[in-house]
Amino acid sequence: MVILKLKKFIKEIVDENLLAELKALLVIPSNPGKDALYLEGVNFFKDENPKKVEKELKNEDESSKVLEVDSDDDLEPYDTSKDVPQEHLKRPFYLNDCLQGLIEQDDQEWFEQCLKHAENLVESNSDKVHEVAVEMAKVMLHLEDKYCSPDFLAIRHRILVSLTVHCPVLVAEYLTSQFYEDNYNIRQRLDILEVIASSSQLLSQPKSSPKKPEPPISSSEDKFSASTEKLWKTIVDQRVAAKTRHITKAKRNTVPEMLENRFSTVAGYFFFPLMAKYDKTNKMLKLFGEDSYVLGRLVYTLGVVMHASANIPICQNMGQALLHFLADVRNHSDMFVREACIFAMAAVFTSVPGYLLFSDDMTSLVLESKEWLQSVIDNDPETSCQIKATYALSLIIHTITNDMPLVCDILSTKENVY
């Protein structure tokens, strides 16, 4: 009885036409073609008027557009005021990560960010930069502009200078030792000289001492009392200055603030290694041949380092070594090298005190330099060399007349005898 009731219930619910369609789907056709439902749809559109169909489709499209516009008006825009640009999100925060990015160079954006922030990372991690200073200097010296980055040469120069300033002994030893090596081109050797010159100038400049921070003022009453106290002090100082009688109008000599010369203890690492191998044969570097421009830049760099070493304890030894070096180079056929020698001589005369210039070790070298400068003024074919030699010779004469008047009398008597 129950089964009969279920069958009757199913027949009432399910339509006979639907059952026939479902049973037809179960039969696998012997010659499959287009579906009957698809044919019915095609016949339906054939029976319909095509103009009516086009109108209905247009109406549906317009209604959907209206709905889209209405839905867009209802949306609220996102708050993008606190969004951070993508370039600030992807940047190195550690020296090792920055160094690794400069070595790999796989991703252009990451490489440019590492190159951009390398100098700031060196400055902010001055206590840890010595761990990677030499390796980073080696990477920067061999680094090539693979992605045509803007200001690549300037950025690389600043990074090398920053490394040299923060780790002068380590980086200067590495750079000066690599100058005469074979596996470098002319551009890299000139980069080494530029970094040495810029770093020596920065280290010789006095570093301003940081100002003492003022204690923070918490409450508004304390701020008001501090401001009134400053106001009363200024009023009292003005009244005292107005009623004070000055016998003389000469200004008081203020004592200058004493600051440490950071270049004093490391000057030798920048100077002496550059003159160590200039006379040795090198297949890739011919200083007295076709690479005379590099020789001139080398002499200019030595002059800059000499000028940065003014009045430090080692300046006498540096000046003596430089004059010995110039004695072998100053008669070069290239005008650029001769001008560099004149500049280096002038740097010695202005950096070494007069009483040391005419000591037992340097007197003969100074007098030989004086005679050479005079010969340049008389016989050199280039006018620019003659003018610069005149300035350098005037420095020697000024030093002799002011600091060593006895030497000046001896020289004048010798000239009168001859």
Short mmCIF file of C-alpha atoms in Angstrom, two decimals:
data_model
loop_
_atom_site.label_atom_id
_atom_site.label_comp_id
_atom_site.label_asym_id
_atom_site.label_seq_id
_atom_site.Cartn_x
_atom_site.Cartn_y
_atom_site.Cartn_z
CA MET A 1 0.00 0.00 0.00
CA VAL A 2 2.78 2.40 0.87
CA ILE A 3 4.60 1.79 -2.44
CA LEU A 4 1.46 2.43 -4.45
CA LYS A 5 0.87 5.69 -2.63
CA LEU A 6 4.48 6.83 -3.34
CA LYS A 7 4.12 6.07 -7.04
CA LYS A 8 0.90 8.08 -7.22
CA PHE A 9 2.57 10.94 -5.34
CA ILE A 10 5.55 10.99 -7.72
CA LYS A 11 3.28 10.93 -10.80
CA GLU A 12 1.35 13.90 -9.46
CA ILE A 13 4.53 15.92 -8.82
CA VAL A 14 6.54 15.08 -11.91
CA ASP A 15 5.12 16.08 -15.24
CA GLU A 16 4.88 13.37 -17.89
CA ASN A 17 6.54 15.61 -20.55
CA LEU A 18 9.50 16.27 -18.26
CA LEU A 19 9.92 12.54 -17.67
CA ALA A 20 9.94 11.92 -21.39
CA GLU A 21 12.67 14.53 -21.93
CA LEU A 22 14.77 13.09 -19.14
CA LYS A 23 14.44 9.57 -20.54
CA ALA A 24 15.43 10.87 -23.98
CA LEU A 25 18.65 12.25 -22.51
CA LEU A 26 19.59 8.79 -21.27
CA VAL A 27 19.48 7.35 -24.80
CA ILE A 28 22.84 7.70 -26.67
CA PRO A 29 22.11 8.95 -30.23
CA SER A 30 23.57 6.91 -33.11
CA ASN A 31 24.14 10.07 -35.25
CA PRO A 32 24.81 12.98 -32.87
CA GLY A 33 23.99 16.37 -34.33
CA LYS A 34 22.71 19.65 -33.05
CA ASP A 35 20.80 19.55 -29.82
CA ALA A 36 17.01 19.76 -29.96
CA LEU A 37 17.02 22.63 -27.45
CA TYR A 38 19.44 24.55 -29.68
CA LEU A 39 17.18 23.96 -32.71
CA GLU A 40 14.16 25.14 -30.78
CA GLY A 41 16.01 28.36 -29.87
CA VAL A 42 16.98 28.96 -33.48
CA ASN A 43 13.43 28.39 -34.65
CA PHE A 44 12.17 30.75 -31.98
CA PHE A 45 14.40 33.60 -33.24
CA LYS A 46 13.43 32.81 -36.85
CA ASP A 47 9.75 33.17 -36.01
CA GLU A 48 10.33 36.43 -34.15
CA ASN A 49 10.60 39.75 -35.93
CA PRO A 50 14.32 40.77 -35.99
CA LYS A 51 13.52 44.46 -35.42
CA LYS A 52 11.67 43.62 -32.22
CA VAL A 53 14.58 41.53 -31.02
CA GLU A 54 17.05 44.39 -31.65
CA LYS A 55 14.86 46.84 -29.72
CA GLU A 56 14.58 44.47 -26.80
CA LEU A 57 18.38 43.98 -26.72
CA LYS A 58 18.96 47.77 -26.82
CA ASN A 59 16.51 48.32 -23.98
CA GLU A 60 18.26 45.66 -21.91
CA ASP A 61 21.68 47.29 -22.52
CA GLU A 62 20.40 50.76 -21.53
CA SER A 63 18.78 49.43 -18.38
CA SER A 64 22.02 47.64 -17.41
CA LYS A 65 24.04 50.86 -17.95
CA VAL A 66 21.64 52.83 -15.76
CA LEU A 67 22.00 50.22 -13.07
CA GLU A 68 25.80 50.34 -13.31
CA VAL A 69 25.83 54.16 -12.98
CA ASP A 70 23.52 53.99 -10.01
CA SER A 71 25.66 51.31 -8.38
CA ASP A 72 28.86 53.38 -8.91
CA ASP A 73 27.27 56.41 -7.25
CA ASP A 74 26.45 54.39 -4.19
CA LEU A 75 30.11 53.29 -3.66
CA GLU A 76 32.28 55.36 -1.30
CA PRO A 77 35.89 56.12 -2.40
CA TYR A 78 38.75 54.59 -0.42
CA ASP A 79 40.87 56.77 1.86
CA THR A 80 44.29 56.91 0.14
CA SER A 81 45.78 59.68 2.30
CA LYS A 82 47.86 57.25 4.37
CA ASP A 83 49.02 55.10 1.48
CA VAL A 84 52.79 54.75 1.07
CA PRO A 85 54.33 54.80 -2.44
CA GLN A 86 55.66 51.50 -3.63
CA GLU A 87 59.27 52.68 -3.86
CA HIS A 88 59.27 53.45 -0.13
CA LEU A 89 57.92 50.04 0.70
CA LYS A 90 60.59 48.15 -1.23
CA ARG A 91 63.95 49.39 0.01
CA PRO A 92 66.90 47.89 1.91
CA PHE A 93 67.11 48.48 5.65
CA TYR A 94 70.35 46.61 6.38
CA LEU A 95 73.85 46.91 4.95
CA ASN A 96 74.13 43.21 4.15
CA ASP A 97 70.85 43.24 2.21
CA CYS A 98 71.97 46.33 0.30
CA LEU A 99 75.34 44.74 -0.51
CA GLN A 100 73.67 41.53 -1.67
CA GLY A 101 71.33 43.48 -3.95
CA LEU A 102 74.27 45.33 -5.51
CA ILE A 103 76.07 42.04 -6.15
CA GLU A 104 73.18 40.07 -7.66
CA GLN A 105 71.56 42.76 -9.88
CA ASP A 106 68.70 40.41 -10.83
CA ASP A 107 65.80 42.78 -10.18
CA GLN A 108 66.17 46.28 -11.64
CA GLU A 109 63.90 48.01 -9.10
CA TRP A 110 65.62 46.36 -6.14
CA PHE A 111 69.08 47.14 -7.56
CA GLU A 112 68.22 50.82 -8.06
CA GLN A 113 66.79 51.07 -4.53
CA CYS A 114 69.95 49.48 -3.10
CA LEU A 115 72.09 51.91 -5.08
CA LYS A 116 69.95 54.85 -4.00
CA HIS A 117 69.99 54.08 -0.26
CA ALA A 118 73.53 52.68 0.07
CA GLU A 119 75.07 56.02 1.10
CA ASN A 120 72.42 56.65 3.78
CA LEU A 121 72.87 53.13 5.15
CA VAL A 122 76.62 53.68 5.43
CA GLU A 123 76.06 56.97 7.25
CA SER A 124 73.47 55.55 9.65
CA ASN A 125 75.48 52.38 10.41
CA SER A 126 78.87 53.96 11.00
CA ASP A 127 79.56 51.60 13.93
CA LYS A 128 79.05 48.46 11.81
CA VAL A 129 80.19 49.53 8.37
CA HIS A 130 83.77 48.32 9.00
CA GLU A 131 82.49 44.73 8.72
CA VAL A 132 81.58 45.13 5.03
CA ALA A 133 83.55 48.26 4.06
CA VAL A 134 86.27 46.59 1.97
CA GLU A 135 83.89 44.19 0.27
CA MET A 136 81.45 46.97 -0.53
CA ALA A 137 84.25 49.16 -1.89
CA LYS A 138 85.34 46.29 -4.12
CA VAL A 139 81.77 45.83 -5.42
CA MET A 140 81.34 49.56 -6.09
CA LEU A 141 84.68 49.83 -7.85
CA HIS A 142 83.76 47.01 -10.27
CA LEU A 143 80.06 47.95 -10.53
CA GLU A 144 78.74 48.65 -14.03
CA ASP A 145 75.70 50.65 -15.10
CA LYS A 146 73.67 47.64 -16.21
CA TYR A 147 70.27 49.37 -16.21
CA CYS A 148 71.35 52.91 -17.27
CA SER A 149 70.42 54.34 -13.86
CA PRO A 150 70.28 58.15 -13.58
CA ASP A 151 73.35 59.76 -11.93
CA PHE A 152 75.03 56.38 -11.63
CA LEU A 153 78.62 57.67 -11.62
CA ALA A 154 77.88 60.41 -9.06
CA ILE A 155 76.06 58.00 -6.72
CA ARG A 156 78.85 55.43 -6.95
CA HIS A 157 81.45 58.13 -6.21
CA ARG A 158 79.53 59.32 -3.13
CA ILE A 159 79.21 55.76 -1.79
CA LEU A 160 82.95 55.15 -2.16
CA VAL A 161 83.76 58.48 -0.49
CA SER A 162 81.39 57.71 2.39
CA LEU A 163 83.00 54.31 2.89
CA THR A 164 86.47 55.87 2.88
CA VAL A 165 85.52 58.59 5.36
CA HIS A 166 83.99 56.14 7.84
CA CYS A 167 86.70 53.46 7.45
CA PRO A 168 89.74 55.42 6.23
CA VAL A 169 92.45 52.88 7.04
CA LEU A 170 90.68 49.83 5.59
CA VAL A 171 89.31 51.41 2.42
CA ALA A 172 92.33 53.63 1.69
CA GLU A 173 94.66 50.64 1.96
CA TYR A 174 92.49 48.69 -0.45
CA LEU A 175 92.10 51.49 -3.01
CA THR A 176 95.77 52.49 -3.07
CA SER A 177 96.87 48.87 -3.36
CA GLN A 178 94.59 48.34 -6.38
CA PHE A 179 95.76 51.43 -8.29
CA TYR A 180 98.80 49.71 -9.87
CA GLU A 181 97.17 46.29 -10.41
CA ASP A 182 96.69 44.85 -13.91
CA ASN A 183 92.98 44.01 -13.87
CA TYR A 184 91.72 47.62 -13.98
CA ASN A 185 90.95 50.01 -16.78
CA ILE A 186 91.78 53.71 -16.96
CA ARG A 187 88.34 54.77 -15.74
CA GLN A 188 88.63 52.68 -12.58
CA ARG A 189 92.09 54.06 -11.81
CA LEU A 190 90.80 57.61 -12.19
CA ASP A 191 87.87 56.74 -9.91
CA ILE A 192 90.34 55.62 -7.24
CA LEU A 193 92.23 58.91 -7.47
CA GLU A 194 89.01 60.96 -7.28
CA VAL A 195 87.83 59.06 -4.19
CA ILE A 196 91.22 59.49 -2.48
CA ALA A 197 91.25 63.25 -3.15
CA SER A 198 87.63 63.85 -2.06
CA SER A 199 87.96 61.72 1.09
CA SER A 200 91.15 63.46 2.20
CA GLN A 201 89.51 66.85 1.86
CA LEU A 202 86.45 65.76 3.86
CA LEU A 203 88.53 64.20 6.62
CA SER A 204 90.73 67.31 6.94
CA GLN A 205 87.75 69.60 7.42
CA PRO A 206 86.80 70.19 11.07
CA LYS A 207 83.73 68.31 12.14
CA SER A 208 81.39 70.61 14.08
CA SER A 209 80.66 69.43 17.57
CA PRO A 210 77.00 68.59 18.23
CA LYS A 211 75.01 71.10 20.23
CA LYS A 212 73.95 70.13 23.71
CA PRO A 213 70.25 69.31 23.73
CA GLU A 214 68.11 71.57 25.86
CA PRO A 215 66.10 69.88 28.62
CA PRO A 216 62.46 69.38 27.62
CA ILE A 217 59.88 71.68 29.15
CA SER A 218 56.78 69.79 30.20
CA SER A 219 53.99 72.06 31.41
CA SER A 220 52.75 75.35 30.02
CA GLU A 221 53.70 77.16 33.25
CA ASP A 222 57.31 76.03 32.88
CA LYS A 223 57.32 77.22 29.27
CA PHE A 224 56.00 80.61 30.32
CA SER A 225 58.57 80.96 33.11
CA ALA A 226 61.42 79.96 30.76
CA SER A 227 60.36 82.49 28.12
CA THR A 228 60.02 85.29 30.69
CA GLU A 229 63.45 84.43 32.12
CA LYS A 230 65.03 84.71 28.66
CA LEU A 231 63.24 88.02 28.10
CA TRP A 232 64.52 89.48 31.39
CA LYS A 233 68.06 88.33 30.60
CA THR A 234 68.02 90.10 27.26
CA ILE A 235 66.62 93.28 28.83
CA VAL A 236 69.29 93.29 31.55
CA ASP A 237 72.08 92.63 29.03
CA GLN A 238 70.88 95.50 26.85
CA ARG A 239 70.78 97.91 29.82
CA VAL A 240 74.24 96.86 30.98
CA ALA A 241 75.63 97.26 27.46
CA ALA A 242 74.03 100.71 27.13
CA LYS A 243 75.52 102.00 30.43
CA THR A 244 78.98 100.45 30.02
CA ARG A 245 81.80 102.71 28.90
CA HIS A 246 84.37 101.19 26.52
CA ILE A 247 87.79 102.81 26.47
CA THR A 248 88.73 101.12 23.21
CA LYS A 249 86.47 99.93 20.42
CA ALA A 250 88.59 96.90 19.59
CA LYS A 251 86.68 93.66 19.58
CA ARG A 252 87.59 90.97 22.04
CA ASN A 253 89.50 88.07 20.56
CA THR A 254 87.30 85.04 20.95
CA VAL A 255 89.10 81.76 21.53
CA PRO A 256 88.37 79.40 18.61
CA GLU A 257 86.87 76.05 19.40
CA MET A 258 89.41 73.24 19.32
CA LEU A 259 88.38 70.32 17.10
CA GLU A 260 90.15 67.10 16.23
CA ASN A 261 91.75 66.75 12.80
CA ARG A 262 90.52 63.34 11.68
CA PHE A 263 93.01 63.20 8.82
CA SER A 264 96.08 63.57 11.04
CA THR A 265 96.38 59.90 12.02
CA VAL A 266 95.46 58.38 8.62
CA ALA A 267 97.14 60.71 6.10
CA GLY A 268 99.97 58.25 5.40
CA TYR A 269 97.55 55.57 4.17
CA PHE A 270 96.27 57.98 1.50
CA PHE A 271 99.67 59.27 0.40
CA PHE A 272 102.70 56.97 0.44
CA PRO A 273 101.23 53.87 -1.31
CA LEU A 274 100.38 55.96 -4.39
CA MET A 275 104.09 56.67 -4.95
CA ALA A 276 105.32 53.14 -4.25
CA LYS A 277 105.19 51.54 -7.71
CA TYR A 278 105.12 54.43 -10.17
CA ASP A 279 108.49 53.45 -11.72
CA LYS A 280 107.76 49.73 -12.11
CA THR A 281 106.82 48.30 -15.48
CA ASN A 282 103.15 47.55 -15.95
CA LYS A 283 101.64 46.14 -19.14
CA MET A 284 98.24 47.75 -18.51
CA LEU A 285 99.49 51.12 -17.18
CA LYS A 286 102.21 53.10 -18.95
CA LEU A 287 102.54 56.31 -16.94
CA PHE A 288 105.56 57.61 -18.86
CA GLY A 289 104.06 56.64 -22.21
CA GLU A 290 100.56 56.71 -23.59
CA ASP A 291 98.90 56.97 -20.14
CA SER A 292 100.50 60.28 -19.22
CA TYR A 293 97.08 61.74 -18.37
CA VAL A 294 96.79 59.23 -15.51
CA LEU A 295 100.24 60.33 -14.30
CA GLY A 296 99.10 63.95 -14.27
CA ARG A 297 95.98 63.06 -12.30
CA LEU A 298 98.13 61.06 -9.88
CA VAL A 299 100.36 64.08 -9.25
CA TYR A 300 97.32 66.33 -8.78
CA THR A 301 95.86 63.85 -6.27
CA LEU A 302 99.12 63.79 -4.30
CA GLY A 303 99.04 67.58 -4.21
CA VAL A 304 95.47 67.57 -2.89
CA VAL A 305 96.36 65.05 -0.17
CA MET A 306 99.43 67.14 0.69
CA HIS A 307 97.31 70.27 1.02
CA ALA A 308 94.85 68.41 3.25
CA SER A 309 97.78 67.40 5.50
CA ALA A 310 98.80 70.98 6.30
CA ASN A 311 100.48 71.42 9.72
CA ILE A 312 100.01 67.82 10.86
CA PRO A 313 103.04 66.05 12.43
CA ILE A 314 103.76 63.93 9.37
CA CYS A 315 103.61 66.80 6.86
CA GLN A 316 107.42 67.20 6.72
CA ASN A 317 107.97 63.56 5.73
CA MET A 318 105.15 63.80 3.19
CA GLY A 319 106.58 66.99 1.66
CA GLN A 320 110.06 65.51 1.45
CA ALA A 321 108.79 62.33 -0.24
CA LEU A 322 106.68 64.33 -2.69
CA LEU A 323 109.60 66.56 -3.73
CA HIS A 324 111.71 63.46 -4.33
CA PHE A 325 108.90 62.02 -6.45
CA LEU A 326 108.48 65.25 -8.44
CA ALA A 327 112.21 65.32 -9.26
CA ASP A 328 111.66 62.22 -11.45
CA VAL A 329 108.43 63.44 -13.06
CA ARG A 330 108.67 67.21 -13.49
CA ASN A 331 110.59 67.13 -16.81
CA HIS A 332 107.85 65.15 -18.59
CA SER A 333 107.08 66.12 -22.18
CA ASP A 334 103.33 66.39 -21.51
CA MET A 335 102.24 69.88 -20.48
CA PHE A 336 99.50 68.47 -18.22
CA VAL A 337 102.07 66.57 -16.15
CA ARG A 338 104.29 69.65 -15.78
CA GLU A 339 101.33 71.75 -14.61
CA ALA A 340 100.45 69.03 -12.08
CA CYS A 341 104.03 69.10 -10.77
CA ILE A 342 103.86 72.87 -10.28
CA PHE A 343 100.59 72.47 -8.37
CA ALA A 344 102.08 69.75 -6.14
CA MET A 345 105.13 71.91 -5.38
CA ALA A 346 102.87 74.80 -4.40
CA ALA A 347 100.95 72.41 -2.11
CA VAL A 348 104.22 71.48 -0.37
CA PHE A 349 105.23 75.12 0.10
CA THR A 350 101.85 76.06 1.61
CA SER A 351 101.41 72.96 3.81
CA VAL A 352 104.83 72.52 5.41
CA PRO A 353 105.84 75.29 7.86
CA GLY A 354 108.79 77.45 6.81
CA TYR A 355 111.16 76.35 9.55
CA LEU A 356 110.68 72.73 8.40
CA LEU A 357 111.07 73.55 4.70
CA PHE A 358 114.60 74.80 5.37
CA SER A 359 115.63 72.08 7.75
CA ASP A 360 118.67 69.93 7.03
CA ASP A 361 116.57 67.29 5.22
CA MET A 362 114.59 69.57 2.90
CA THR A 363 116.74 72.61 2.13
CA SER A 364 118.43 71.08 -0.90
CA LEU A 365 115.09 69.82 -2.30
CA VAL A 366 113.46 73.24 -1.89
CA LEU A 367 116.35 75.03 -3.61
CA GLU A 368 116.29 72.52 -6.49
CA SER A 369 112.54 73.10 -6.88
CA LYS A 370 113.15 76.84 -6.90
CA GLU A 371 115.73 76.51 -9.70
CA TRP A 372 113.40 74.28 -11.73
CA LEU A 373 110.54 76.75 -11.41
CA GLN A 374 112.83 79.51 -12.60
CA SER A 375 113.85 77.42 -15.61
CA VAL A 376 110.16 76.82 -16.42
CA ILE A 377 109.54 80.57 -16.36
CA ASP A 378 112.49 81.18 -18.70
CA ASN A 379 112.39 78.21 -21.07
CA ASP A 380 109.02 76.40 -21.05
CA PRO A 381 107.18 76.71 -24.39
CA GLU A 382 103.72 76.79 -22.77
CA THR A 383 102.47 80.11 -21.38
CA SER A 384 100.18 78.47 -18.81
CA CYS A 385 103.13 76.59 -17.32
CA GLN A 386 105.11 79.82 -17.07
CA ILE A 387 102.29 81.64 -15.28
CA LYS A 388 101.73 78.82 -12.76
CA ALA A 389 105.47 78.50 -12.13
CA THR A 390 105.58 82.24 -11.35
CA TYR A 391 102.89 81.82 -8.69
CA ALA A 392 104.65 78.78 -7.17
CA LEU A 393 108.00 80.61 -7.09
CA SER A 394 106.39 83.59 -5.36
CA LEU A 395 105.21 81.22 -2.61
CA ILE A 396 108.78 80.08 -1.98
CA ILE A 397 110.04 83.64 -1.89
CA HIS A 398 107.23 84.69 0.46
CA THR A 399 108.01 81.81 2.81
CA ILE A 400 111.71 82.63 2.80
CA THR A 401 111.27 86.35 3.47
CA ASN A 402 108.68 85.92 6.23
CA ASP A 403 109.73 82.76 8.06
CA MET A 404 113.46 82.47 7.33
CA PRO A 405 115.01 85.95 6.90
CA LEU A 406 118.51 84.56 7.50
CA VAL A 407 118.15 82.21 4.52
CA CYS A 408 116.94 85.15 2.45
CA ASP A 409 120.14 87.12 3.27
CA ILE A 410 122.32 84.12 2.35
CA LEU A 411 120.55 83.67 -1.00
CA SER A 412 120.80 87.39 -1.80
CA THR A 413 124.54 87.42 -1.09
CA LYS A 414 125.04 84.37 -3.33
CA GLU A 415 123.19 86.07 -6.17
CA ASN A 416 125.30 89.21 -5.75
CA VAL A 417 128.51 87.13 -5.88
CA TYR A 418 127.49 85.40 -9.10
#
